[in-house]
mmCIF file with all atom_site columns, C-alpha atoms in Angstrom:
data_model
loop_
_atom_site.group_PDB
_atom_site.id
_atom_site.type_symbol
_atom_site.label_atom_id
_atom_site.label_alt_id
_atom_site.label_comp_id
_atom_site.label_asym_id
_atom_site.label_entity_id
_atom_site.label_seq_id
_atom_site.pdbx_PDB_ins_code
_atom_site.Cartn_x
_atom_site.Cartn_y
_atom_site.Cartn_z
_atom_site.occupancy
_atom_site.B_iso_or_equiv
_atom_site.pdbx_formal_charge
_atom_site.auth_seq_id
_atom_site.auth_comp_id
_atom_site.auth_asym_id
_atom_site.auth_atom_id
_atom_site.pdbx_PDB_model_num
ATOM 1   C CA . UNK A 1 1   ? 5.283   7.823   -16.165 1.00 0.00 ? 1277 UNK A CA 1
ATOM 2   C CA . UNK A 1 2   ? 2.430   7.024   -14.476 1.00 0.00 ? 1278 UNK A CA 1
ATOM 3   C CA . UNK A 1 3   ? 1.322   7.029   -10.530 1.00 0.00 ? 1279 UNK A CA 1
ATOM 4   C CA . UNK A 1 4   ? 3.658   4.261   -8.574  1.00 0.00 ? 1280 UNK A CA 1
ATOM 5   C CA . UNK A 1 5   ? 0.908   1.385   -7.404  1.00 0.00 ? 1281 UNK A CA 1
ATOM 6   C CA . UNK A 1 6   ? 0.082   1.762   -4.067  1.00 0.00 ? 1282 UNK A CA 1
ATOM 7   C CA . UNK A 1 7   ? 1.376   -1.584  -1.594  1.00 0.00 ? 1283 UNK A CA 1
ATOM 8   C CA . UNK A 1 8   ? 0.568   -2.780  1.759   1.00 0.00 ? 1284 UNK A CA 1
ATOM 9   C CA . UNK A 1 9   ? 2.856   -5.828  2.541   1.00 0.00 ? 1285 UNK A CA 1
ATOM 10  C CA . UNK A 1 10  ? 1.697   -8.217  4.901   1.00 0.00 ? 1286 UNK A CA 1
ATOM 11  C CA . UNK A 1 11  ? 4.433   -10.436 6.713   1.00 0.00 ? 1287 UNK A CA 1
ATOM 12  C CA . UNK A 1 12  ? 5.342   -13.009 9.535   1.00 0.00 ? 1288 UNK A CA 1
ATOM 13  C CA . UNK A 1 13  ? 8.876   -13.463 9.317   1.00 0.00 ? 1289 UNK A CA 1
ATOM 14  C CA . UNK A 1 14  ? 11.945  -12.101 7.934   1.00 0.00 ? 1290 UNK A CA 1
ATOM 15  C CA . UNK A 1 15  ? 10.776  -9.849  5.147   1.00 0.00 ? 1291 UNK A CA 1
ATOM 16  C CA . UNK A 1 16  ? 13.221  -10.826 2.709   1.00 0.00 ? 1292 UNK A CA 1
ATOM 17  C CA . UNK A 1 17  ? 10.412  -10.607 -0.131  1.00 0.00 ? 1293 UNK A CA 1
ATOM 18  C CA . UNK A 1 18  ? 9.268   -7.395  1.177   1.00 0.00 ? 1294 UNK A CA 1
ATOM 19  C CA . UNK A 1 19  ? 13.012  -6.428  0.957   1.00 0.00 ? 1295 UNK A CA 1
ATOM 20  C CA . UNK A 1 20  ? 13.204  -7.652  -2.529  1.00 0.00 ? 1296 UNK A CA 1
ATOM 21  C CA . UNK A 1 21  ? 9.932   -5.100  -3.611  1.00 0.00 ? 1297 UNK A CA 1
ATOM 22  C CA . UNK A 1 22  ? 11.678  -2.108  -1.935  1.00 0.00 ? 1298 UNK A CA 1
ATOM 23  C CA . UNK A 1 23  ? 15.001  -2.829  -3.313  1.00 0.00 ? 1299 UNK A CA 1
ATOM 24  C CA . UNK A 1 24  ? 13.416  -3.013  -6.913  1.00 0.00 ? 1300 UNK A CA 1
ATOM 25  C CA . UNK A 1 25  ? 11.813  0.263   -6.115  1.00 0.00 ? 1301 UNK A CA 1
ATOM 26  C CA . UNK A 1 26  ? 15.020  1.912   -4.959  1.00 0.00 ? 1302 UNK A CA 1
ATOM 27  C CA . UNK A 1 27  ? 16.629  0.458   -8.825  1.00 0.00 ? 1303 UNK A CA 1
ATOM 28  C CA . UNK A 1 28  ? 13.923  2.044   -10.115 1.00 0.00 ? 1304 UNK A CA 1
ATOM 29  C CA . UNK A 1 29  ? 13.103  -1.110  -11.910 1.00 0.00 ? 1305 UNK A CA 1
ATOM 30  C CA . UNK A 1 30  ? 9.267   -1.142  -10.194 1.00 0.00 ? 1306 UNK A CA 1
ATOM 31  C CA . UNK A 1 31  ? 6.884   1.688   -10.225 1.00 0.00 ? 1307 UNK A CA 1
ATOM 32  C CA . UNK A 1 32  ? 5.544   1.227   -7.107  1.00 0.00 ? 1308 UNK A CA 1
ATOM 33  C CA . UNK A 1 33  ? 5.398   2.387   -3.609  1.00 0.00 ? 1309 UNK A CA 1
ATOM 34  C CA . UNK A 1 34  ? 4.762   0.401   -0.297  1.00 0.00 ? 1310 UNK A CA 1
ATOM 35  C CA . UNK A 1 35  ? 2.999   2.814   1.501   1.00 0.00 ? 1311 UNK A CA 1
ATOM 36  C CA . UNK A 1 36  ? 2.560   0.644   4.375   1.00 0.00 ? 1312 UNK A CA 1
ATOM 37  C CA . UNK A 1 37  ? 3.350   -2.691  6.199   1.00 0.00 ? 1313 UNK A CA 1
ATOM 38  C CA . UNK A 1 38  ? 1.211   -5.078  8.575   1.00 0.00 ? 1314 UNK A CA 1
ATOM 39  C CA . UNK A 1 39  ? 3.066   -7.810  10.430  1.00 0.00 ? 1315 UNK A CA 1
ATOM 40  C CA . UNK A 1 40  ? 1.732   -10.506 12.878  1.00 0.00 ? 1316 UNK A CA 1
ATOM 41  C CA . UNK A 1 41  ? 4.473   -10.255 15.113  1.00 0.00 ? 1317 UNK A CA 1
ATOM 42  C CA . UNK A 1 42  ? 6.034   -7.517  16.876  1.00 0.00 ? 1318 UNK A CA 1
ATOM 43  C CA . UNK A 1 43  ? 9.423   -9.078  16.618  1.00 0.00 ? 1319 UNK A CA 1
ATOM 44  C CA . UNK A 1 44  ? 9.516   -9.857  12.978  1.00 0.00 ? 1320 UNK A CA 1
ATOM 45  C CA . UNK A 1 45  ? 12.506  -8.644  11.338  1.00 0.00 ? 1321 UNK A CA 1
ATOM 46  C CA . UNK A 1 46  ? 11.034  -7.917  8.248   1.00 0.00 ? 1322 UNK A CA 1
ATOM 47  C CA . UNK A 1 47  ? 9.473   -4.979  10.730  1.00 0.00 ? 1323 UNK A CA 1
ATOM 48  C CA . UNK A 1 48  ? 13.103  -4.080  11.695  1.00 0.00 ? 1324 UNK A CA 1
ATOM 49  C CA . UNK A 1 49  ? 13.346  -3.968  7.369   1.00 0.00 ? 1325 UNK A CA 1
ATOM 50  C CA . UNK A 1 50  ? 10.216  -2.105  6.843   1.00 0.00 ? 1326 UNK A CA 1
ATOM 51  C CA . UNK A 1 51  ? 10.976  0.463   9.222   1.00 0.00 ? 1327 UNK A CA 1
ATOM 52  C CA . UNK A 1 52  ? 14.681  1.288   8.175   1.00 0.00 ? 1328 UNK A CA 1
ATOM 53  C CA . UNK A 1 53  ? 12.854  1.931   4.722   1.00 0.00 ? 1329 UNK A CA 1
ATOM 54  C CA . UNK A 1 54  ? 10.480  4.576   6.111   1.00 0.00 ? 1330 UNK A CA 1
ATOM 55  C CA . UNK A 1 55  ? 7.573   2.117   5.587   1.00 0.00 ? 1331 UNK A CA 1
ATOM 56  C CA . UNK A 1 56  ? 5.152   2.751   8.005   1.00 0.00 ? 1332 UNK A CA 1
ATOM 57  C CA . UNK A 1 57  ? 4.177   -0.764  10.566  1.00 0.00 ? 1333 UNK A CA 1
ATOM 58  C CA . UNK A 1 58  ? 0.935   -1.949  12.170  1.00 0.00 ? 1334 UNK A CA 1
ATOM 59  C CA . UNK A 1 59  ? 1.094   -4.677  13.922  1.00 0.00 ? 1335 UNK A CA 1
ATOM 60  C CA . UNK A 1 60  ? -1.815  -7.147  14.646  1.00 0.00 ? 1336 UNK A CA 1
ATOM 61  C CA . UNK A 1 61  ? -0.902  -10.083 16.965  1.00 0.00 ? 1337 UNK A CA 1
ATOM 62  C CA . UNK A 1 62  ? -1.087  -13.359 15.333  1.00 0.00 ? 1338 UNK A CA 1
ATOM 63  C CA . UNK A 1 63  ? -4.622  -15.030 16.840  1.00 0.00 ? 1339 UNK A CA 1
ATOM 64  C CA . UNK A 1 64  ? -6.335  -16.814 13.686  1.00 0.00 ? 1340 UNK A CA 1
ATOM 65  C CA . UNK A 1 65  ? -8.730  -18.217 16.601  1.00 0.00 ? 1341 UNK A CA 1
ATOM 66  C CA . UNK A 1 66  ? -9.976  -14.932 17.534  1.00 0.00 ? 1342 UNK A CA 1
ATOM 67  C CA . UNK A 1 67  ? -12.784 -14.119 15.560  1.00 0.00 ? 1343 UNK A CA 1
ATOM 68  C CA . UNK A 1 68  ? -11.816 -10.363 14.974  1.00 0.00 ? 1344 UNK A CA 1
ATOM 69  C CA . UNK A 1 69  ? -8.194  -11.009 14.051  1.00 0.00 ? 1345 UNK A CA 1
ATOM 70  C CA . UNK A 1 70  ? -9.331  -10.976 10.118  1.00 0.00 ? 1346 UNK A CA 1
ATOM 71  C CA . UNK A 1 71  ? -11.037 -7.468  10.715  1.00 0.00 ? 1347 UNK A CA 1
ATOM 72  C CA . UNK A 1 72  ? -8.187  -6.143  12.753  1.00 0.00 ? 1348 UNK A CA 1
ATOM 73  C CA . UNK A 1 73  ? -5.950  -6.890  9.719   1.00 0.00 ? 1349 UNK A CA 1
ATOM 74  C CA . UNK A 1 74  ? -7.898  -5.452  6.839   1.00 0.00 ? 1350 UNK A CA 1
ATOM 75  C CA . UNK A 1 75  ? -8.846  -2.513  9.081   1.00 0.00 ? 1351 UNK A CA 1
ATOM 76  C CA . UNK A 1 76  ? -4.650  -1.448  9.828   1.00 0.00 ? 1352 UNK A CA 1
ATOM 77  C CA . UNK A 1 77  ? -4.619  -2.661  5.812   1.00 0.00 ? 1353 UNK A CA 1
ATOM 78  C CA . UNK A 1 78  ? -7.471  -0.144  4.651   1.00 0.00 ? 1354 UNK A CA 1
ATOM 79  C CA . UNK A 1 79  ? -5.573  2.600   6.916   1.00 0.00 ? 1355 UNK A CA 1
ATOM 80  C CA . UNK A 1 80  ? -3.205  2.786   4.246   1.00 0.00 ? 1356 UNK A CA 1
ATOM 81  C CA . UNK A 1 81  ? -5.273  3.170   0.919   1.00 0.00 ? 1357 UNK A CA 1
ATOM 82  C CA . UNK A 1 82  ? -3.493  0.470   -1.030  1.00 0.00 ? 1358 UNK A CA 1
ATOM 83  C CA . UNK A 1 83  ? -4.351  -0.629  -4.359  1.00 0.00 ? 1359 UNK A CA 1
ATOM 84  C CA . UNK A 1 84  ? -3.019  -3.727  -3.965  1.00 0.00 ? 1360 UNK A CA 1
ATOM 85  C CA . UNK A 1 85  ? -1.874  -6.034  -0.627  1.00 0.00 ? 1361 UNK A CA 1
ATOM 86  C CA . UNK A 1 86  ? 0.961   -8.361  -1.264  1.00 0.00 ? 1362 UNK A CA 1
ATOM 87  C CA . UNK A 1 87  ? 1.324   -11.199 0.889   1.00 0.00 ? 1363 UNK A CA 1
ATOM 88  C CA . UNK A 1 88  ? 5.227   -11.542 1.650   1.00 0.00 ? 1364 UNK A CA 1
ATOM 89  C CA . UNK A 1 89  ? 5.983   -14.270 4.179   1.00 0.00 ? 1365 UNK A CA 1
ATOM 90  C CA . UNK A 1 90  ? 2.329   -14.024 5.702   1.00 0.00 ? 1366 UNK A CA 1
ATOM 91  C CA . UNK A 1 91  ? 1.755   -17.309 7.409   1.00 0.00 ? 1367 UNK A CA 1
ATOM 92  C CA . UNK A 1 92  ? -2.262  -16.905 8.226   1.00 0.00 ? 1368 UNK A CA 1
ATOM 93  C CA . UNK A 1 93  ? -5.220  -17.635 6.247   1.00 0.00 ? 1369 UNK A CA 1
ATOM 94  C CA . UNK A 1 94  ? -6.909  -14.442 5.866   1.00 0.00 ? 1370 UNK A CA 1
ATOM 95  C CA . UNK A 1 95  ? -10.793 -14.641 4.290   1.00 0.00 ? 1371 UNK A CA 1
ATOM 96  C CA . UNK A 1 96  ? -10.431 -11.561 1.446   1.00 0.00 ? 1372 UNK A CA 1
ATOM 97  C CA . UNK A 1 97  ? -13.285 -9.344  1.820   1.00 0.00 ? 1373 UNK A CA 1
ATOM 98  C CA . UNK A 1 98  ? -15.353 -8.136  -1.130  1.00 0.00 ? 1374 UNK A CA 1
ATOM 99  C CA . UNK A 1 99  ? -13.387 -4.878  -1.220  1.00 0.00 ? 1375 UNK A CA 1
ATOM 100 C CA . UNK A 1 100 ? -10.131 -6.493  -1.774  1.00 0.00 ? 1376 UNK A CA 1
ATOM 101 C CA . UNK A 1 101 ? -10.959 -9.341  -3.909  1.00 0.00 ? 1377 UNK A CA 1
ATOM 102 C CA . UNK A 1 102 ? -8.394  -9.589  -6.624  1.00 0.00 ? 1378 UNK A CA 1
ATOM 103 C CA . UNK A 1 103 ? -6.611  -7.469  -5.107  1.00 0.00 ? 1379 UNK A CA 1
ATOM 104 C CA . UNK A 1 104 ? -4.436  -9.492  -2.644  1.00 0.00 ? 1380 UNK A CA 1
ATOM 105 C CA . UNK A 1 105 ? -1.216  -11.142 -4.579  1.00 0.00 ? 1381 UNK A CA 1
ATOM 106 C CA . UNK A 1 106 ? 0.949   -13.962 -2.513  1.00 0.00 ? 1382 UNK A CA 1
ATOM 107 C CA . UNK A 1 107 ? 3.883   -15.884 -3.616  1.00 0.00 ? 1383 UNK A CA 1
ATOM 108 C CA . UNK A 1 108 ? 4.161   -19.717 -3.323  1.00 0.00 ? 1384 UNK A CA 1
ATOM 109 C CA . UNK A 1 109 ? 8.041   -21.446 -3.154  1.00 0.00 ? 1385 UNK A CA 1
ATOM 110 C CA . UNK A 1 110 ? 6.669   -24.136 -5.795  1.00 0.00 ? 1386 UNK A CA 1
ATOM 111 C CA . UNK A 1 111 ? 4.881   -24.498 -8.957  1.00 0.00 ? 1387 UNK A CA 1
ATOM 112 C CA . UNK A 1 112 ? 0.795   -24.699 -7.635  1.00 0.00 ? 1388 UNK A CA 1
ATOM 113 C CA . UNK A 1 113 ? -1.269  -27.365 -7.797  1.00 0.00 ? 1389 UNK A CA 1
ATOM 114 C CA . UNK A 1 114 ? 1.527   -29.032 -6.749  1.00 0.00 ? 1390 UNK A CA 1
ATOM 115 C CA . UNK A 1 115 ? 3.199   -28.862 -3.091  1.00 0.00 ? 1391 UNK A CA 1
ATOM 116 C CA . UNK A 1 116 ? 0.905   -25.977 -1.739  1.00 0.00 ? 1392 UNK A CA 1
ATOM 117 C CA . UNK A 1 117 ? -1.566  -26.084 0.842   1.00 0.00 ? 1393 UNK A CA 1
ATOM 118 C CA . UNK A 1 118 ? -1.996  -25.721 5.089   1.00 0.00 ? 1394 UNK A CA 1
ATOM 119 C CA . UNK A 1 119 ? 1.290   -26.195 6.402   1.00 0.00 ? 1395 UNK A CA 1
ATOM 120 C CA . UNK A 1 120 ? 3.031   -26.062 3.629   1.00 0.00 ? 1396 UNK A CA 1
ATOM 121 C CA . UNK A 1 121 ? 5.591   -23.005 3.281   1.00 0.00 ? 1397 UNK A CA 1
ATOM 122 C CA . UNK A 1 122 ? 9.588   -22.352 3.294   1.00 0.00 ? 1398 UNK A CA 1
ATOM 123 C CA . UNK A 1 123 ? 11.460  -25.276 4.121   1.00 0.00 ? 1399 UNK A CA 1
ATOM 124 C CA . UNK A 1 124 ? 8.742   -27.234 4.185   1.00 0.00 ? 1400 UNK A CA 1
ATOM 125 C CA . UNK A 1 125 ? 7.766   -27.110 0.761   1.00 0.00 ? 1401 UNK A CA 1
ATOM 126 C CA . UNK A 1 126 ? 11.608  -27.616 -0.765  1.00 0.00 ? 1402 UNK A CA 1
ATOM 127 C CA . UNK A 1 127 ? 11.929  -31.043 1.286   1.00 0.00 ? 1403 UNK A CA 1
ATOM 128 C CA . UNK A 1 128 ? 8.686   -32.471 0.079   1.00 0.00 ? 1404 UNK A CA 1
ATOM 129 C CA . UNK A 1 129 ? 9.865   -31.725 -3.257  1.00 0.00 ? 1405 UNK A CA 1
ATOM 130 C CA . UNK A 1 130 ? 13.302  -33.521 -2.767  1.00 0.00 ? 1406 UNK A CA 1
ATOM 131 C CA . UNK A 1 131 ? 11.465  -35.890 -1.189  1.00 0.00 ? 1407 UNK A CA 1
ATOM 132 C CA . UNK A 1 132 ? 8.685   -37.169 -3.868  1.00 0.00 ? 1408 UNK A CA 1
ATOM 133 C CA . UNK A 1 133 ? 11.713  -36.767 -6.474  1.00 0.00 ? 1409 UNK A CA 1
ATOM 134 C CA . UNK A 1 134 ? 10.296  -33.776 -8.687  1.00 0.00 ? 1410 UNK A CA 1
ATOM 135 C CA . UNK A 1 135 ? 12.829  -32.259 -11.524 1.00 0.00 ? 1411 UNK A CA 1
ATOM 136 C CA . UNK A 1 136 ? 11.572  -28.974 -11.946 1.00 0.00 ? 1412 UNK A CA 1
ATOM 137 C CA . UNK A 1 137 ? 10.568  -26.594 -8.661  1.00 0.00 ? 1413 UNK A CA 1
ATOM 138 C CA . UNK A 1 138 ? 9.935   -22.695 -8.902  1.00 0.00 ? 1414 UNK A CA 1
ATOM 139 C CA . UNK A 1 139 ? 7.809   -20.184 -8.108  1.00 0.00 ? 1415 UNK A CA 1
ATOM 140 C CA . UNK A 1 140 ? 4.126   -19.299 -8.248  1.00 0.00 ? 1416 UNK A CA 1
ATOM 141 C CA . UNK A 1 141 ? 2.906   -15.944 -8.384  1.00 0.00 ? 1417 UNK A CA 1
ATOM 142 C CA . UNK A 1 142 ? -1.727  -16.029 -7.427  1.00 0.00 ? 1418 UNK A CA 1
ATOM 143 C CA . UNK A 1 143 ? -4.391  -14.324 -6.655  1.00 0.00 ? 1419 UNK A CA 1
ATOM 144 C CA . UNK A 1 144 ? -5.421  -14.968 -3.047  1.00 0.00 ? 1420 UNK A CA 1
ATOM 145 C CA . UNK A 1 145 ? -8.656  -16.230 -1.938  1.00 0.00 ? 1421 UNK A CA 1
ATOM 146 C CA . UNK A 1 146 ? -10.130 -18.141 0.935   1.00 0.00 ? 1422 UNK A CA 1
ATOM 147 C CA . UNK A 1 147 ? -8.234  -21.453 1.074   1.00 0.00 ? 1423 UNK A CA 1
ATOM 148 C CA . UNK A 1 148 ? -4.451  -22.437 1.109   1.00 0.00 ? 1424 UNK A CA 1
ATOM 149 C CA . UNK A 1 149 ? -2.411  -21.406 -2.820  1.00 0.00 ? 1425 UNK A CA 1
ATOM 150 C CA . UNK A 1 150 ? -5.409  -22.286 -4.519  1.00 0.00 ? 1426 UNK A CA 1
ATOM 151 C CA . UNK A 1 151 ? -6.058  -18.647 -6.096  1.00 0.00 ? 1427 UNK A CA 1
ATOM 152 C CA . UNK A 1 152 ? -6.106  -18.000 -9.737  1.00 0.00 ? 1428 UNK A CA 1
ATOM 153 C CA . UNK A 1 153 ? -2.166  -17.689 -11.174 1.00 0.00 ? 1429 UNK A CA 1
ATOM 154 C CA . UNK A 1 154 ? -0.651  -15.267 -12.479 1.00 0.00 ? 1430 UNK A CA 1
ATOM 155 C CA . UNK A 1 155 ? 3.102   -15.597 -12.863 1.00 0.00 ? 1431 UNK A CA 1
ATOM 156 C CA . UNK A 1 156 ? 4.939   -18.729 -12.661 1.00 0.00 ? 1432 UNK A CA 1
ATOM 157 C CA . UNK A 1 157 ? 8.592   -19.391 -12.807 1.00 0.00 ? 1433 UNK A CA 1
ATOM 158 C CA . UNK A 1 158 ? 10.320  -22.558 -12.935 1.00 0.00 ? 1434 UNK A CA 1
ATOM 159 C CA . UNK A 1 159 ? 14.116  -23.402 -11.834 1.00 0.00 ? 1435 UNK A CA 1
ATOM 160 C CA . UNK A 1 160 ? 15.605  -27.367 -12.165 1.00 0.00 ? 1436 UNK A CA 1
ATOM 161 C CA . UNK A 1 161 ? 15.926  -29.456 -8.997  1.00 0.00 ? 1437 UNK A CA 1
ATOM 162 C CA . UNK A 1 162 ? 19.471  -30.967 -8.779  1.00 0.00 ? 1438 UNK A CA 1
ATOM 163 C CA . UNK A 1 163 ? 20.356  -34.329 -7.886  1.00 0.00 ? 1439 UNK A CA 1
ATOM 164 C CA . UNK A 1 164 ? 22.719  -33.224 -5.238  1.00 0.00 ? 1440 UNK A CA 1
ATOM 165 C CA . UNK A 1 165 ? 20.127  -30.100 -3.827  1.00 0.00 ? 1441 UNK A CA 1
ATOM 166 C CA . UNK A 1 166 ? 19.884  -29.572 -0.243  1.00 0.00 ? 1442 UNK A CA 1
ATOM 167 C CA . UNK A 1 167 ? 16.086  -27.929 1.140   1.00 0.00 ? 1443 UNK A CA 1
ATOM 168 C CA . UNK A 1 168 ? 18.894  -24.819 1.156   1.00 0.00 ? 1444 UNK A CA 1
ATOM 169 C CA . UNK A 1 169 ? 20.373  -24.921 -1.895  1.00 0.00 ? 1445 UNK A CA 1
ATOM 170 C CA . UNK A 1 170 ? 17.006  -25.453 -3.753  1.00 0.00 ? 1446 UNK A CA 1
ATOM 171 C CA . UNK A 1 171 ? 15.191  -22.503 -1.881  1.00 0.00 ? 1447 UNK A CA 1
ATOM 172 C CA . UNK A 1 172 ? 17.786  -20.232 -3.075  1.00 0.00 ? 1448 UNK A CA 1
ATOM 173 C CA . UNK A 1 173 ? 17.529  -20.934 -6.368  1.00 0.00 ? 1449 UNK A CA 1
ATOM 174 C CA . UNK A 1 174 ? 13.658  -20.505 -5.947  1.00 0.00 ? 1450 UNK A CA 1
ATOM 175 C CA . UNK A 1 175 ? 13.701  -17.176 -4.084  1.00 0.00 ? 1451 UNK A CA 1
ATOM 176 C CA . UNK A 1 176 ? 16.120  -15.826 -7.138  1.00 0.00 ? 1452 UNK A CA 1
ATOM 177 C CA . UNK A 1 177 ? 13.126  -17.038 -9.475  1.00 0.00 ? 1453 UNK A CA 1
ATOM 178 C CA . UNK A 1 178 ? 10.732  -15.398 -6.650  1.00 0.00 ? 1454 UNK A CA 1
ATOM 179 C CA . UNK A 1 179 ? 12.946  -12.155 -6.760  1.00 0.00 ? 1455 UNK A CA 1
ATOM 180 C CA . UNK A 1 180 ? 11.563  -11.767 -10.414 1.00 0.00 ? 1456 UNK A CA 1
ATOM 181 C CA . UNK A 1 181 ? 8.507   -12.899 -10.716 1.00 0.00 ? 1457 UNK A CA 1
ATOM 182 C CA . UNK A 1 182 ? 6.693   -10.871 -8.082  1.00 0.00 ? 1458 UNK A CA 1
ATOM 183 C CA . UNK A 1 183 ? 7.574   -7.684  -9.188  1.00 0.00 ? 1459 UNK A CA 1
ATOM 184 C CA . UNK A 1 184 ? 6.758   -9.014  -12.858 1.00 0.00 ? 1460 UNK A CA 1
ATOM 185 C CA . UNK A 1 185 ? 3.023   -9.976  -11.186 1.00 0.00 ? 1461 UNK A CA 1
ATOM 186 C CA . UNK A 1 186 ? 2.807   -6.491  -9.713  1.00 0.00 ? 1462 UNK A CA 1
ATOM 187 C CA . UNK A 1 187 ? 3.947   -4.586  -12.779 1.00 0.00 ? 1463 UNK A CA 1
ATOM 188 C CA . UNK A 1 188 ? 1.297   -6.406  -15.271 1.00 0.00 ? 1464 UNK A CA 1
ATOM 189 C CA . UNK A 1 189 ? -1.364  -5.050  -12.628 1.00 0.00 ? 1465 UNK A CA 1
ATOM 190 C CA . UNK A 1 190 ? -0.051  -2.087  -12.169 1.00 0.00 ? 1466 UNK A CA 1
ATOM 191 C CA . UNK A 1 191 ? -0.293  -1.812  -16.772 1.00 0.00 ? 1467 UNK A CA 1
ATOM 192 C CA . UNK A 1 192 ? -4.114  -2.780  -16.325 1.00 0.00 ? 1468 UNK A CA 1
ATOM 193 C CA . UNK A 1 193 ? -3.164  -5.591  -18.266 1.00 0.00 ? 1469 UNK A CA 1
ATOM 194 C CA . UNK A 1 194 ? -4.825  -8.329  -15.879 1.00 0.00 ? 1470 UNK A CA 1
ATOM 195 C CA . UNK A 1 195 ? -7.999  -9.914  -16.347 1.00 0.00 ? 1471 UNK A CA 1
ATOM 196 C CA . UNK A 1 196 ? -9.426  -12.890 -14.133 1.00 0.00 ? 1472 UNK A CA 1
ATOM 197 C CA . UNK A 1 197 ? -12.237 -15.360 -15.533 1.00 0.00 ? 1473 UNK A CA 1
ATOM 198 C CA . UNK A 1 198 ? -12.843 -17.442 -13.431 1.00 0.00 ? 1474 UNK A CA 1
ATOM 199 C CA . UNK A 1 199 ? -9.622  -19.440 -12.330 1.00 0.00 ? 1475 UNK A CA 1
ATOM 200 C CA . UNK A 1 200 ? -7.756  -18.309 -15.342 1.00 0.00 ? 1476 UNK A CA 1
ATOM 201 C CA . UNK A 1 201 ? -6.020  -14.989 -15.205 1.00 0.00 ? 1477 UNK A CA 1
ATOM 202 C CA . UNK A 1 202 ? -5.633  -13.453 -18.999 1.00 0.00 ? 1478 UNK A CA 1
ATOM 203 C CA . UNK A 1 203 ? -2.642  -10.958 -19.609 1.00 0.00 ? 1479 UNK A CA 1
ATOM 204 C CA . UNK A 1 204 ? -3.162  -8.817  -22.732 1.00 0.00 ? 1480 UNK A CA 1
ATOM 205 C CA . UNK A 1 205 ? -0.709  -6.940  -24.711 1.00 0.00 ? 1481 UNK A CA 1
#
């Protein structure tokens, strides 16, 4: 079998995706190791989950406005030699330096173009979709560049919208779909099997 990939998870909140990568790992089910973890807060509890995993935390205070918050964040990320950074519950635009371009994976709560963008995550995104009467929501799996969900896709996942959904009931049923299709995403990288051109991202094999 070869090398696990290498991951650096960065996170704002809860952690429940990062939970969802190191539970796949501990299944065995995802060759891949998160060698390390930046968070924006110091009271996130996805910290709380990182660290009861023996995933080693920086933390760099959220302050998009200061103008070395960006460098402070890839510097605790390049600390850690990852291979690839996975975005999981990061709520701060980040401009991806040459170094890690293609290289930085996030995972939107609805399928992109549609309902992404600034201000648009968790609960927010489910009651817009309720709200403009969409039947189909899901997951979206991207490449992260320098403006809100607007990276090339990788991995996309769709799951129907009921007529009786809550903004709860709906975002469970997405974050199963997410559950899936992030460690699908990282496992096609970790094959060599992804190529971007441009905005489109070709899988062989």
């Amino acid at each position: 079998m070869a090398d696990p990939i290498r991951i650096v998870a960065l996170l704002s909140g809860g952690g429940t995706t990062l939970q969802n990568l190191i539970d796949r790992i501990a299944a065995g089910t995802l060759n891949a190791q998160v060698v390390g973890a930046v968070s924006s807060r110091p009271d996130a509890v996805g910290v709380t989950r990182a660290e009861r995993a023996g995933v080693p935390v920086r933390v760099v205070r959220a302050a998009p406005k200061r103008a070395s918050f960006a460098d402070e964040v890839w510097s605790a990320v390049r600390q850690f030699a990852p291979e690839l950074v996975c975005l999981a519950g990061w709520l701060h635009l980040l401009v991806i330096p040459d170094d890690f371009k293609h290289k930085v994976l996030n995972i939107h709560p609805s399928l992109l173009p549609a309902f992404g963008g600034k201000g648009m995550y968790g609960h927010h995104v489910h009651e817009a979709v309720l709200n403009y009467g969409a039947k189909v929501s899901g997951c979206t799996v991207h490449f992260a560049d320098d403006t809100y969900d607007t990276g090339p896709i990788l991995v996309q996942r769709c799951v129907p919208v009921n007529d009786a959904d809550t903004p709860d009931a709906l975002a469970a049923r997405v974050f199963e779909a997410e559950c899936e299709a992030y460690p699908e995403a990282i496992r096609l990288i970790a094959a060599g099997r992804v190529a971007v051109q441009g905005r489109r991202v070709v899988v062989s094999g």
